[in-house]
Structures are given as structure tokens and as C-alpha cells.
Amino acid sequence: MSDVPTAGKRIAKSEFVNSTQLEATETEIETLKDALRNNKNDIEDARFLLNSSTLDYQNQRANFENWIKTRSATESSNQNAQVIERVEAIELLKLEERKAQRTVEALEQEAVKTNRALQDLQSQRSQILNDANAPYEKARKFEVLKVFMLRLALTLPLLLISGWMILKKRGSSYWPIYRSFILFSLFAFFVELVPYLPSYGGYVRYIVGILLALLFAHFSIKAMTRYLQNKKNEEKRPETEKRKLIEYETAVKKISDGVCPSCDRQFSAKKPRKGEGQPETNVDFCVHCGFCLFSKCTNCGERENSFYKFCGACGVPSGNEATPADV
């Protein structure tokens, strides 16, 4: 029974995904990720060049400012050409720094665009996967229903046979064997079938539980009503017929326990404890249905159970007709 869910091919969500679109999207995502990795390396290189250009510019500018202070102190007119030359060199370094800055900015802007494109592709991939949810859930519910029907096909015959045994074979001499089969079918129903009922939000299991409870209550009430009616009918029968319907061992045990074997009711009070209350009075007939419970031996007159086959005092076989003990 446990192999039923694996009887067929298991359904996977990947079977309902548009594989062509998903593969194309995955390829584009990997391409963009590679581009981002390369872009990151390029930005690191560009930042290194920018830092180097900035450092060269700052050093050259500091040297120029120191040189200007020296020129102002000497007031040498032949250094004007050198001033122009140094200013032009500083401007070239500034241009190189600005060029490196633009390169970094361009690479960072490219990284932003690539990240946005990557996010769009990842959203597209998520949408492709989400589109497969509806058909996958539908197929999964169908698979659950199929597994349940297979289990039902295996357990329903057992339940039907058990119901037939309860209705037709309760009085059979093989009833203990039939009862074992009935218990097995109930085990198969509650353990191998009920847990696999399709959920559909839990309503199916609730409804099945309610129906089972109603069926159990219905048949219990009918059985109790039938039992009470049978007892009433038995009380109307002659005592000789009642005795033929009651098993010997059952009758002896019930009378010993103070229960009438005919109507199954207590015919006398329970024996009081030692030193408490009045001693128990002898009851020879059931106070509810009038069934003879105790009789006297026809040979020695000893009071005994009316179902005993032999007298416990003298060993003489008891008569077929019970004689009350107080007669």
C-alpha cells in the first residue's frame, strides 16, 4: 500500500515551465553577470588611474606653488617662460585627472544600467516560474486524487466484504476469523485511506468525518434498538425456549455474577461486605422477567444453579424442567 504514490511518474514543477524562455533568460542573466564582473574590474582599474592622476596633479601643483614663492622672493624676470611652462604642465595633469574621472563615471553608469537590466531579467525569470504554478497545482491535485482512487480501489472491497460478514456471518463458528478480517479492513481504511483523502482546504476530510460519525451513530442506534426489541421478544417466549437459546457457560457465569441470563439485568443487590448491612436474601426468580435462576435438586433438595447439569451435592443429573428452590 505504501508503494501506491510511486506507482507512476512523480510530477515535477519543471515539467510545466516554458523551458525555451527560461533557458534564454538564464543565458542573458549569466551574460549580464559576467559583464558586471568585468565592469567591476574595469572600475577598479579606472579608480587606480584616477587616484594616480590626482596624486600627480596635487604634487605638481604643490611644487609650482613653492616655486612661485621662490620667484616672488628673487623677483627674477627671466623665469616668466618657466611659469607659463609649469602652468601648462599642471593644466595637462588636470585634464588627465578629469579624463580618468569621466572614465570612472562612465563605467559606474554602465554598471547601473547592467544592474537594472539584470533585475528586469530576474523578474522575468520569476514570472516564468510563477506561470507554471497554476498548471502544476492542477496536475498535482489530479495526482493526489488518482492515488486516493487507487487506495480506495484496494480498500473498498475489504470494507464491502467486512460489511457482508457483519450482516451475514456474525453467528458463524468462524466468526473470530471473520472479526480479525474486519479489524484488518478497518485498519486499512483509517490508516491507509483516510490520511490520503484529498484536502481541498480541509472540507473533504471534515465532511467525511461528519458522515462517518453520523453513520456510526445511525447504526449504533439501530443496533441498540434491535437489541432491546429482541430482549423484549425473548421475555415473551416460554422459558423452555429461552433456555435453548442461552449458552451454558454464559448462563452459569451471569447467574454467578448476579445477572439474569435472559434479560441481562441485575436480579439482586451486590453482596455486602463483611459486617455491613443485612445478609443477601436468596432470589430464585429474576425480579424483572420471572426467569428461573435457582432450583432444588430432585434427589437431595440442595439449592443450585438452574443451569447446572449435575447436582453439586449428590452428583445426580439435573432434570430438564427446573424446579424452584423454595417449592
Short mmCIF file of C-alpha atoms in Angstrom, two decimals:
data_model
loop_
_atom_site.label_atom_id
_atom_site.label_comp_id
_atom_site.label_asym_id
_atom_site.label_seq_id
_atom_site.Cartn_x
_atom_site.Cartn_y
_atom_site.Cartn_z
CA MET A 1 0.00 0.00 0.00
CA SER A 2 2.87 2.37 0.76
CA ASP A 3 4.13 1.97 -2.84
CA VAL A 4 0.95 3.41 -4.36
CA PRO A 5 2.26 7.03 -4.55
CA THR A 6 5.27 5.80 -6.55
CA ALA A 7 3.24 3.63 -8.91
CA GLY A 8 3.54 6.26 -11.65
CA LYS A 9 5.89 9.06 -12.59
CA ARG A 10 6.07 11.80 -9.99
CA ILE A 11 5.03 15.24 -11.22
CA ALA A 12 7.71 17.94 -11.10
CA LYS A 13 7.14 21.67 -11.38
CA SER A 14 9.85 21.90 -14.02
CA GLU A 15 7.61 19.99 -16.44
CA PHE A 16 5.24 22.96 -16.64
CA VAL A 17 7.85 25.70 -17.07
CA ASN A 18 8.42 27.24 -20.53
CA SER A 19 11.91 25.81 -20.90
CA THR A 20 12.75 27.82 -24.05
CA GLN A 21 12.05 31.18 -22.43
CA LEU A 22 13.65 30.11 -19.17
CA GLU A 23 16.87 28.96 -20.87
CA ALA A 24 17.09 32.17 -22.92
CA THR A 25 16.52 34.28 -19.82
CA GLU A 26 19.07 32.29 -17.81
CA THR A 27 21.63 32.78 -20.61
CA GLU A 28 21.05 36.53 -20.66
CA ILE A 29 21.31 36.67 -16.85
CA GLU A 30 24.64 34.84 -16.91
CA THR A 31 25.88 37.18 -19.66
CA LEU A 32 24.95 40.24 -17.62
CA LYS A 33 26.56 38.78 -14.51
CA ASP A 34 29.79 38.26 -16.47
CA ALA A 35 29.52 41.82 -17.76
CA LEU A 36 29.08 43.09 -14.20
CA ARG A 37 32.15 41.19 -13.04
CA ASN A 38 34.21 42.66 -15.92
CA ASN A 39 32.76 46.09 -15.25
CA LYS A 40 33.75 45.84 -11.60
CA ASN A 41 37.34 45.04 -12.60
CA ASP A 42 37.36 47.95 -15.07
CA ILE A 43 36.09 50.34 -12.39
CA GLU A 44 38.84 49.21 -10.03
CA ASP A 45 41.48 49.84 -12.73
CA ALA A 46 39.93 53.22 -13.63
CA ARG A 47 39.85 54.30 -9.98
CA PHE A 48 43.53 53.35 -9.68
CA LEU A 49 44.36 55.56 -12.66
CA LEU A 50 42.21 58.36 -11.25
CA ASN A 51 43.96 58.23 -7.89
CA SER A 52 47.32 58.23 -9.65
CA SER A 53 46.36 61.23 -11.82
CA THR A 54 45.00 63.10 -8.82
CA LEU A 55 48.20 62.46 -6.89
CA ASP A 56 50.37 63.65 -9.82
CA TYR A 57 48.30 66.79 -10.16
CA GLN A 58 48.46 67.58 -6.46
CA ASN A 59 52.24 67.03 -6.31
CA GLN A 60 52.83 69.17 -9.39
CA ARG A 61 50.62 71.94 -8.03
CA ALA A 62 52.40 71.92 -4.64
CA ASN A 63 55.79 72.15 -6.41
CA PHE A 64 54.50 75.02 -8.53
CA GLU A 65 53.25 76.94 -5.51
CA ASN A 66 56.60 76.52 -3.78
CA TRP A 67 58.43 77.61 -6.89
CA ILE A 68 56.20 80.71 -7.21
CA LYS A 69 57.07 81.70 -3.66
CA THR A 70 60.79 81.41 -4.51
CA ARG A 71 60.37 83.51 -7.68
CA SER A 72 58.50 86.22 -5.75
CA ALA A 73 61.41 86.42 -3.32
CA THR A 74 64.09 86.79 -6.04
CA GLU A 75 61.95 88.86 -8.47
CA SER A 76 63.82 87.25 -11.40
CA SER A 77 62.26 88.35 -14.71
CA ASN A 78 63.92 85.60 -16.76
CA GLN A 79 61.66 82.99 -15.10
CA ASN A 80 58.39 84.13 -16.84
CA ALA A 81 58.78 81.46 -19.55
CA GLN A 82 59.18 78.81 -16.94
CA VAL A 83 55.97 79.99 -15.22
CA ILE A 84 54.00 79.51 -18.39
CA GLU A 85 55.59 76.13 -18.99
CA ARG A 86 54.79 74.94 -15.44
CA VAL A 87 51.20 76.20 -15.65
CA GLU A 88 50.66 74.32 -18.91
CA ALA A 89 52.05 71.13 -17.34
CA ILE A 90 49.66 71.50 -14.38
CA GLU A 91 46.73 72.02 -16.76
CA LEU A 92 47.67 68.86 -18.65
CA LEU A 93 47.69 66.88 -15.41
CA LYS A 94 44.29 68.34 -14.51
CA LEU A 95 42.94 67.27 -17.89
CA GLU A 96 44.29 63.76 -17.34
CA GLU A 97 42.61 63.66 -13.92
CA ARG A 98 39.32 64.81 -15.39
CA LYS A 99 39.59 62.25 -18.17
CA ALA A 100 40.14 59.49 -15.61
CA GLN A 101 37.16 60.80 -13.61
CA ARG A 102 34.93 60.65 -16.71
CA THR A 103 36.08 57.08 -17.36
CA VAL A 104 35.10 56.06 -13.83
CA GLU A 105 31.75 57.82 -14.13
CA ALA A 106 31.04 56.12 -17.48
CA LEU A 107 31.88 52.70 -16.05
CA GLU A 108 29.69 53.30 -12.99
CA GLN A 109 26.80 54.41 -15.22
CA GLU A 110 27.25 51.27 -17.30
CA ALA A 111 27.16 49.19 -14.09
CA VAL A 112 23.88 50.85 -13.06
CA LYS A 113 22.31 50.07 -16.45
CA THR A 114 23.55 46.47 -16.29
CA ASN A 115 22.14 46.02 -12.78
CA ARG A 116 18.75 47.33 -13.89
CA ALA A 117 18.74 45.02 -16.88
CA LEU A 118 19.73 42.12 -14.60
CA GLN A 119 16.88 42.92 -12.18
CA ASP A 120 14.43 43.02 -15.10
CA LEU A 121 15.64 39.62 -16.31
CA GLN A 122 15.41 38.14 -12.81
CA SER A 123 11.83 39.43 -12.53
CA GLN A 124 11.11 37.91 -15.92
CA ARG A 125 12.55 34.58 -14.75
CA SER A 126 10.39 34.70 -11.59
CA GLN A 127 7.32 35.39 -13.74
CA ILE A 128 8.11 32.41 -15.97
CA LEU A 129 8.36 30.19 -12.90
CA ASN A 130 5.16 31.64 -11.40
CA ASP A 131 3.27 30.96 -14.64
CA ALA A 132 3.93 27.25 -14.06
CA ASN A 133 2.29 27.25 -10.61
CA ALA A 134 -1.33 27.04 -11.80
CA PRO A 135 -0.94 24.05 -14.17
CA TYR A 136 1.41 22.35 -11.69
CA GLU A 137 -1.09 22.66 -8.81
CA LYS A 138 -3.87 21.37 -11.05
CA ALA A 139 -1.80 18.36 -12.10
CA ARG A 140 -0.70 17.73 -8.50
CA LYS A 141 -4.32 17.71 -7.27
CA PHE A 142 -5.18 15.26 -10.04
CA GLU A 143 -2.26 13.05 -8.99
CA VAL A 144 -3.40 13.15 -5.34
CA LEU A 145 -6.91 12.20 -6.45
CA LYS A 146 -5.53 9.38 -8.60
CA VAL A 147 -3.51 7.99 -5.68
CA PHE A 148 -6.60 8.22 -3.47
CA MET A 149 -8.72 6.36 -6.03
CA LEU A 150 -6.07 3.63 -6.26
CA ARG A 151 -6.08 3.26 -2.48
CA LEU A 152 -9.87 3.30 -2.48
CA ALA A 153 -9.91 0.55 -5.12
CA LEU A 154 -7.78 -1.57 -2.76
CA THR A 155 -9.61 -0.83 0.49
CA LEU A 156 -13.23 -0.60 -0.68
CA PRO A 157 -13.53 -4.34 -1.46
CA LEU A 158 -12.20 -5.08 2.02
CA LEU A 159 -14.84 -2.81 3.57
CA LEU A 160 -17.62 -4.34 1.47
CA ILE A 161 -16.58 -7.87 2.41
CA SER A 162 -16.38 -6.82 6.08
CA GLY A 163 -19.88 -5.33 5.91
CA TRP A 164 -21.20 -8.55 4.37
CA MET A 165 -19.53 -10.58 7.13
CA ILE A 166 -21.07 -8.39 9.83
CA LEU A 167 -24.54 -8.77 8.34
CA LYS A 168 -24.40 -12.45 7.38
CA LYS A 169 -21.71 -14.24 9.37
CA ARG A 170 -21.98 -12.99 12.94
CA GLY A 171 -23.41 -16.29 14.19
CA SER A 172 -20.92 -18.44 12.28
CA SER A 173 -18.47 -20.71 14.05
CA TYR A 174 -15.73 -18.91 12.09
CA TRP A 175 -16.74 -15.52 13.50
CA PRO A 176 -13.37 -14.96 15.32
CA ILE A 177 -11.58 -15.27 11.96
CA TYR A 178 -14.13 -13.00 10.28
CA ARG A 179 -13.74 -10.48 13.11
CA SER A 180 -9.97 -10.40 12.55
CA PHE A 181 -10.54 -9.68 8.88
CA ILE A 182 -12.97 -6.89 9.81
CA LEU A 183 -10.39 -5.32 12.13
CA PHE A 184 -7.81 -5.53 9.35
CA SER A 185 -10.14 -3.79 6.89
CA LEU A 186 -10.83 -1.04 9.44
CA PHE A 187 -7.10 -0.59 9.95
CA ALA A 188 -6.63 -0.34 6.19
CA PHE A 189 -9.42 2.23 5.96
CA PHE A 190 -8.31 4.55 8.77
CA VAL A 191 -4.53 4.22 8.27
CA GLU A 192 -4.09 3.66 4.54
CA LEU A 193 -7.04 5.60 3.11
CA VAL A 194 -8.29 8.37 5.39
CA PRO A 195 -4.91 10.21 5.67
CA TYR A 196 -4.79 10.38 1.86
CA LEU A 197 -8.20 11.96 1.39
CA PRO A 198 -7.91 14.97 -0.97
CA SER A 199 -7.75 18.09 1.15
CA TYR A 200 -9.38 20.87 -0.95
CA GLY A 201 -8.98 23.19 2.01
CA GLY A 202 -9.79 20.51 4.58
CA TYR A 203 -13.51 20.47 3.81
CA VAL A 204 -13.46 16.97 2.31
CA ARG A 205 -11.91 15.45 5.42
CA TYR A 206 -14.31 17.32 7.68
CA ILE A 207 -17.29 16.14 5.61
CA VAL A 208 -16.02 12.54 5.60
CA GLY A 209 -15.51 12.68 9.37
CA ILE A 210 -19.04 14.03 9.88
CA LEU A 211 -20.53 11.36 7.58
CA LEU A 212 -18.65 8.59 9.38
CA ALA A 213 -19.83 9.91 12.75
CA LEU A 214 -23.44 10.06 11.50
CA LEU A 215 -23.23 6.55 10.05
CA PHE A 216 -21.75 5.22 13.28
CA ALA A 217 -24.46 6.90 15.33
CA HIS A 218 -27.19 5.65 12.97
CA PHE A 219 -26.08 2.02 13.05
CA SER A 220 -25.38 2.16 16.80
CA ILE A 221 -28.91 3.40 17.47
CA LYS A 222 -30.38 0.77 15.17
CA ALA A 223 -28.31 -1.97 16.82
CA MET A 224 -29.34 -0.84 20.30
CA THR A 225 -32.99 -0.62 19.26
CA ARG A 226 -32.82 -4.09 17.71
CA TYR A 227 -31.12 -5.46 20.80
CA LEU A 228 -33.78 -4.03 23.11
CA GLN A 229 -36.55 -5.30 20.86
CA ASN A 230 -35.01 -8.77 20.77
CA LYS A 231 -34.83 -8.76 24.57
CA LYS A 232 -38.50 -7.82 24.78
CA ASN A 233 -39.39 -10.59 22.35
CA GLU A 234 -37.29 -13.08 24.31
CA GLU A 235 -39.07 -12.16 27.53
CA LYS A 236 -42.41 -13.09 25.90
CA ARG A 237 -41.18 -16.54 24.89
CA PRO A 238 -41.74 -19.62 27.07
CA GLU A 239 -38.90 -20.31 29.46
CA THR A 240 -38.10 -23.63 27.78
CA GLU A 241 -37.37 -21.80 24.51
CA LYS A 242 -35.29 -19.18 26.32
CA ARG A 243 -33.10 -21.86 27.87
CA LYS A 244 -32.38 -23.38 24.46
CA LEU A 245 -31.12 -20.01 23.17
CA ILE A 246 -28.79 -19.33 26.11
CA GLU A 247 -25.32 -20.91 26.12
CA TYR A 248 -24.49 -22.99 29.17
CA GLU A 249 -21.19 -21.29 30.11
CA THR A 250 -22.69 -17.82 29.61
CA ALA A 251 -25.71 -18.60 31.79
CA VAL A 252 -23.63 -20.06 34.64
CA LYS A 253 -21.26 -17.08 34.67
CA LYS A 254 -24.03 -14.47 34.55
CA ILE A 255 -26.02 -16.08 37.37
CA SER A 256 -22.83 -16.31 39.45
CA ASP A 257 -22.36 -12.55 38.87
CA GLY A 258 -25.97 -11.80 39.87
CA VAL A 259 -27.13 -11.05 36.30
CA CYS A 260 -30.14 -12.67 34.69
CA PRO A 261 -29.08 -14.57 31.54
CA SER A 262 -32.46 -13.89 29.96
CA CYS A 263 -32.82 -10.09 30.29
CA ASP A 264 -29.20 -9.19 31.24
CA ARG A 265 -30.31 -7.17 34.28
CA GLN A 266 -29.14 -7.38 37.87
CA PHE A 267 -31.61 -9.58 39.74
CA SER A 268 -30.28 -8.98 43.27
CA ALA A 269 -28.24 -6.50 45.21
CA LYS A 270 -24.50 -6.94 45.37
CA LYS A 271 -23.18 -8.95 48.29
CA PRO A 272 -22.49 -6.63 51.25
CA ARG A 273 -19.08 -6.51 52.82
CA LYS A 274 -18.42 -8.49 55.94
CA GLY A 275 -20.08 -6.83 58.92
CA GLU A 276 -22.05 -4.37 56.79
CA GLY A 277 -25.84 -4.42 56.25
CA GLN A 278 -28.23 -7.35 56.09
CA PRO A 279 -27.25 -10.71 54.63
CA GLU A 280 -28.26 -11.27 51.00
CA THR A 281 -31.67 -12.93 50.54
CA ASN A 282 -31.96 -15.88 48.19
CA VAL A 283 -33.55 -14.98 44.85
CA ASP A 284 -34.75 -17.91 42.77
CA PHE A 285 -36.52 -15.98 40.00
CA CYS A 286 -35.49 -12.85 38.13
CA VAL A 287 -37.42 -9.88 39.56
CA HIS A 288 -37.59 -8.31 36.07
CA CYS A 289 -38.62 -11.10 33.70
CA GLY A 290 -39.54 -14.03 36.00
CA PHE A 291 -36.83 -16.34 34.66
CA CYS A 292 -35.96 -19.29 36.94
CA LEU A 293 -32.41 -18.83 38.23
CA PHE A 294 -32.06 -21.35 41.04
CA SER A 295 -33.80 -24.69 41.59
CA LYS A 296 -33.73 -27.63 44.03
CA CYS A 297 -32.09 -30.94 43.27
CA THR A 298 -34.81 -33.58 42.79
CA ASN A 299 -32.69 -36.09 44.72
CA CYS A 300 -31.25 -34.25 47.75
CA GLY A 301 -33.15 -30.97 47.66
CA GLU A 302 -29.98 -28.81 47.58
CA ARG A 303 -30.45 -25.30 46.11
CA GLU A 304 -28.37 -24.95 42.96
CA ASN A 305 -27.99 -23.00 39.70
CA SER A 306 -30.87 -23.94 37.43
CA PHE A 307 -28.45 -24.46 34.52
CA TYR A 308 -26.23 -26.97 36.29
CA LYS A 309 -26.27 -30.33 34.52
CA PHE A 310 -25.42 -32.21 37.71
CA CYS A 311 -26.11 -31.54 41.37
CA GLY A 312 -23.07 -30.24 43.16
CA ALA A 313 -24.07 -32.03 46.42
CA CYS A 314 -25.09 -35.56 45.29
CA GLY A 315 -23.91 -35.70 41.64
CA VAL A 316 -27.30 -36.77 40.29
CA PRO A 317 -28.13 -35.37 36.81
CA SER A 318 -30.49 -32.44 36.98
CA GLY A 319 -33.90 -32.72 35.42
CA ASN A 320 -34.82 -30.96 32.19
CA GLU A 321 -37.52 -28.95 33.92
CA ALA A 322 -36.27 -26.58 36.55
CA THR A 323 -37.92 -26.73 39.94
CA PRO A 324 -37.81 -23.54 42.04
CA ALA A 325 -35.70 -23.86 45.18
CA ASP A 326 -38.48 -22.75 47.54
CA VAL A 327 -41.09 -25.21 46.26
#
